C-alpha positions in Angstrom: -0.2 0.0 -0.2 1.3 3.4 -0.8 1.8 5.7 1.9 2.0 9.7 1.9 5.7 10.6 2.8 5.9 13.9 4.1 9.1 16.1 5.6 6.7 15.7 9.0 8.0 12.4 9.2 11.5 13.4 10.0 11.1 17.2 11.0 14.3 19.9 11.6 14.4 21.0 14.2 16.3 24.1 12.2 13.4 24.1 9.9 10.7 24.6 12.1 12.4 27.1 14.1 13.0 29.2 11.0 9.1 28.5 9.9 8.0 30.0 13.2 10.8 33.2 13.4 9.5 34.0 9.6 5.5 33.3 10.1 4.8 33.9 13.5 3.0 30.6 13.2 3.2 27.7 16.0 4.6 23.7 15.6 1.0 22.7 14.4 0.8 24.9 11.7 4.0 23.6 10.7 3.5 20.2 10.6 0.0 21.1 8.3 2.6 23.2 5.7 4.7 20.2 5.7 2.5 17.7 5.4 1.1 19.6 3.0 4.5 20.0 1.3 5.0 16.4 1.3 1.9 15.9 -0.6 2.1 18.1 -2.9 5.7 16.6 -3.9 3.5 12.7 -4.2 1.3 14.0 -6.5 4.3 15.4 -8.9 5.9 12.0 -8.5 1.9 10.8 -9.9 1.9 13.0 -12.7 5.1 11.7 -13.4 4.0 8.0 -13.9 0.7 9.3 -15.9 2.7 11.4 -18.0 5.4 8.7 -18.8 3.1 5.6 -19.2 0.8 7.9 -21.6 4.1 9.7 -23.4 2.8 13.0 -22.7 4.0 15.9 -21.0 1.9 17.2 -18.8 -1.4 15.4 -17.4 -3.9 18.7 -18.8 -3.4 17.2 -21.9 -5.3 14.5 -21.0 -8.6 16.4 -21.3 -7.1 16.3 -25.2 -6.8 12.9 -25.7 -10.5 11.3 -25.0 -11.8 8.1 -25.6 -13.6 7.9 -29.0 -17.0 6.4 -28.7 -19.1 4.9 -31.4 -21.9 6.7 -33.2 -24.5 5.0 -32.3 -23.5 4.2 -28.3 -26.1 4.9 -26.2 -26.0 7.2 -22.9 -26.2 4.4 -21.1 -24.1 2.6 -22.4 -21.0 4.7 -22.0 -19.5 4.4 -18.7 -19.5 0.3 -19.0 -17.9 1.4 -22.5 -15.1 3.9 -21.2 -14.3 1.0 -18.1 -13.5 -1.4 -20.8 -11.8 0.9 -23.6 -10.9 4.1 -22.0 -6.6 4.0 -21.5 -7.1 7.9 -20.2 -6.8 8.0 -16.9 -9.2 11.3 -16.9 -12.0 9.7 -17.5 -11.5 6.7 -15.2 -11.2 9.8 -12.5 -14.6 11.1 -13.5 -16.1 8.0 -13.7 -14.9 6.8 -10.3 -16.2 10.3 -8.6 -19.3 9.7 -10.0 -19.9 6.3 -8.9 -18.2 7.1 -5.4 -21.1 9.6 -5.0 -23.4 6.5 -6.3 -22.2 4.1 -4.3 -22.2 6.8 -1.1 -26.2 7.9 -1.7 -27.0 4.2 -3.0 -30.6 3.2 -1.5 -32.3 -0.3 -1.7 -33.9 -2.9 0.3 -30.5 -5.2 0.3 -28.6 -1.7 1.3 -30.6 -1.0 3.8 -30.7 -4.5 5.5 -27.4 -5.0 4.8 -26.4 -1.2 6.9 -29.2 -2.0 9.6 -29.2 -6.1 10.2 -27.9 -6.8 13.3 -27.3 -10.2 15.4 -30.6 -12.1 15.6 -30.7 -15.5 17.7 -30.6 -18.7 16.1 -33.8 -20.1 16.7 -35.6 -17.2 14.4 -34.3 -18.7 11.7 -35.0 -21.9 12.5 -38.5 -20.5 13.1 -39.1 -18.3 9.6 -36.3 -20.2 7.4 -35.6 -23.9 6.4 -33.4 -25.5 8.9 -32.0 -27.6 5.7 -30.0 -24.1 5.0 -28.6 -23.5 8.1 -25.2 -24.6 7.0 -24.9 -21.8 4.5 -25.7 -19.4 6.9 -22.8 -17.8 8.4 -22.4 -18.5 12.5 -21.4 -15.0 12.7 -25.4 -13.9 12.0 -26.3 -15.6 15.6 -26.4 -14.8 18.8 -28.7 -15.9 21.5 -29.9 -12.8 23.0 -29.7 -10.9 19.7 -32.3 -8.7 18.2 -35.2 -10.6 16.8 -36.0 -10.8 13.3 -39.7 -9.5 13.2 -38.8 -7.1 15.0 -35.5 -6.0 13.1 -37.5 -6.5 10.1 -40.6 -3.7 11.5 -38.1 -1.5 12.7 -36.4 -1.2 9.0 -39.7 -0.9 7.1 -40.9 2.1 9.4 -37.4 3.8 9.3 -36.6 3.1 5.5 -40.0 3.4 3.5 -39.4 0.2 2.1 -41.7 -3.4 2.8 -39.3 -5.2 4.6 -40.2 -8.5 5.4 -38.6 -11.4 7.9 -38.4 -13.3 4.9 -36.5 -10.9 3.1 -33.5 -10.9 6.3 -33.4 -14.4 5.9 -33.0 -14.5 2.1 -30.5 -12.1 2.8 -28.2 -14.1 5.6 -28.4 -17.0 3.5 -26.8 -14.4 0.5 -23.3 -12.4 2.6 -22.2 -13.3 5.5 -22.1 -9.8 8.1 -20.2 -6.3 6.2 -19.3 -8.2 3.1 -22.3 -6.6 1.1 -21.2 -4.3 -2.0 -23.9 -2.3 -3.4 -23.7 -2.0 -7.1 -21.8 1.2 -7.6 -19.7 -0.3 -4.9 -19.2 -3.0 -7.6 -18.2 -1.1 -10.5 -16.0 0.6 -8.2 -14.0 -1.9 -7.8 -13.5 -2.7 -11.0 -12.6 1.2 -11.8 -9.8 1.1 -9.3 -8.7 -2.3 -10.7 -8.9 -0.7 -14.3 -6.7 2.5 -12.9 -4.1 0.3 -11.6 -4.0 -1.5 -14.8 -3.3 1.5 -17.0 -1.2 3.7 -14.2 0.7 1.4 -12.1 -1.0 2.5 -9.0 -3.8 2.7 -6.6 -6.5 5.3 -7.0 -6.6 7.9 -4.7 -9.5 10.6 -3.8 -7.2 13.5 -3.2 -5.2 12.4 -7.0 -8.9 11.9 -8.8 -9.4 15.8 -7.3 -6.2 16.7 -8.8 -6.2 15.5 -12.0 -9.7 16.6 -12.6 -8.8 20.2 -11.3 -5.7 19.9 -14.2 -8.3 19.3 -16.6 -10.9 21.5 -15.6 -10.7 23.6 -18.8 -12.8 23.0 -21.5 -12.3 21.5 -24.8 -12.4 23.5 -27.3 -9.7 25.7 -25.8 -6.6 26.0 -27.0 -3.7 23.5 -25.3 -1.1 25.8 -23.8 2.3 23.8 -25.4 
């Protein structure tokens, strides 16, 4: 896993004293400044990697080498096409950012259950489910003094607006272990992240996505400044 290397990791007392003398600020301010400097250096290094991979002079040029889409492609097919065919980190960064928003805002019956379902007595599954399928359910769901499934289903329905029944909870625990459910947008994020790493050689980072989109934020019809 990549780690951000910051000057504050090995602080220089002399640099700290100079900073305080020049700015009148505190040691905490120095540490914050040093972290930001380290982050900028790290981003610059990532820019160099992207430029080397794509043989371009600056990442700002990414906005001018966008993937050509098929003439008859439908709007709802564009994301999938870019995910499969794009070699442009900017396009994947934009796709990642929009998908991240979707993943965080995603709401459906299954995601509601995933976010709300707590452990329950094993006897509840035996009561409402099929005992023959107990072997398909993770034991991590069971707790002798857990909250009963009918109570949980009623609370989820009241709080979410979805009509959630005990059978929905039974079906869910047969398919998922605790904390393993991923909504469709989260699954799409994983694919984007894998595609990104395949192209540029390092893992996608939120701060680098923000940087890349800012660098490439000018209009396509502007003159390339080089």
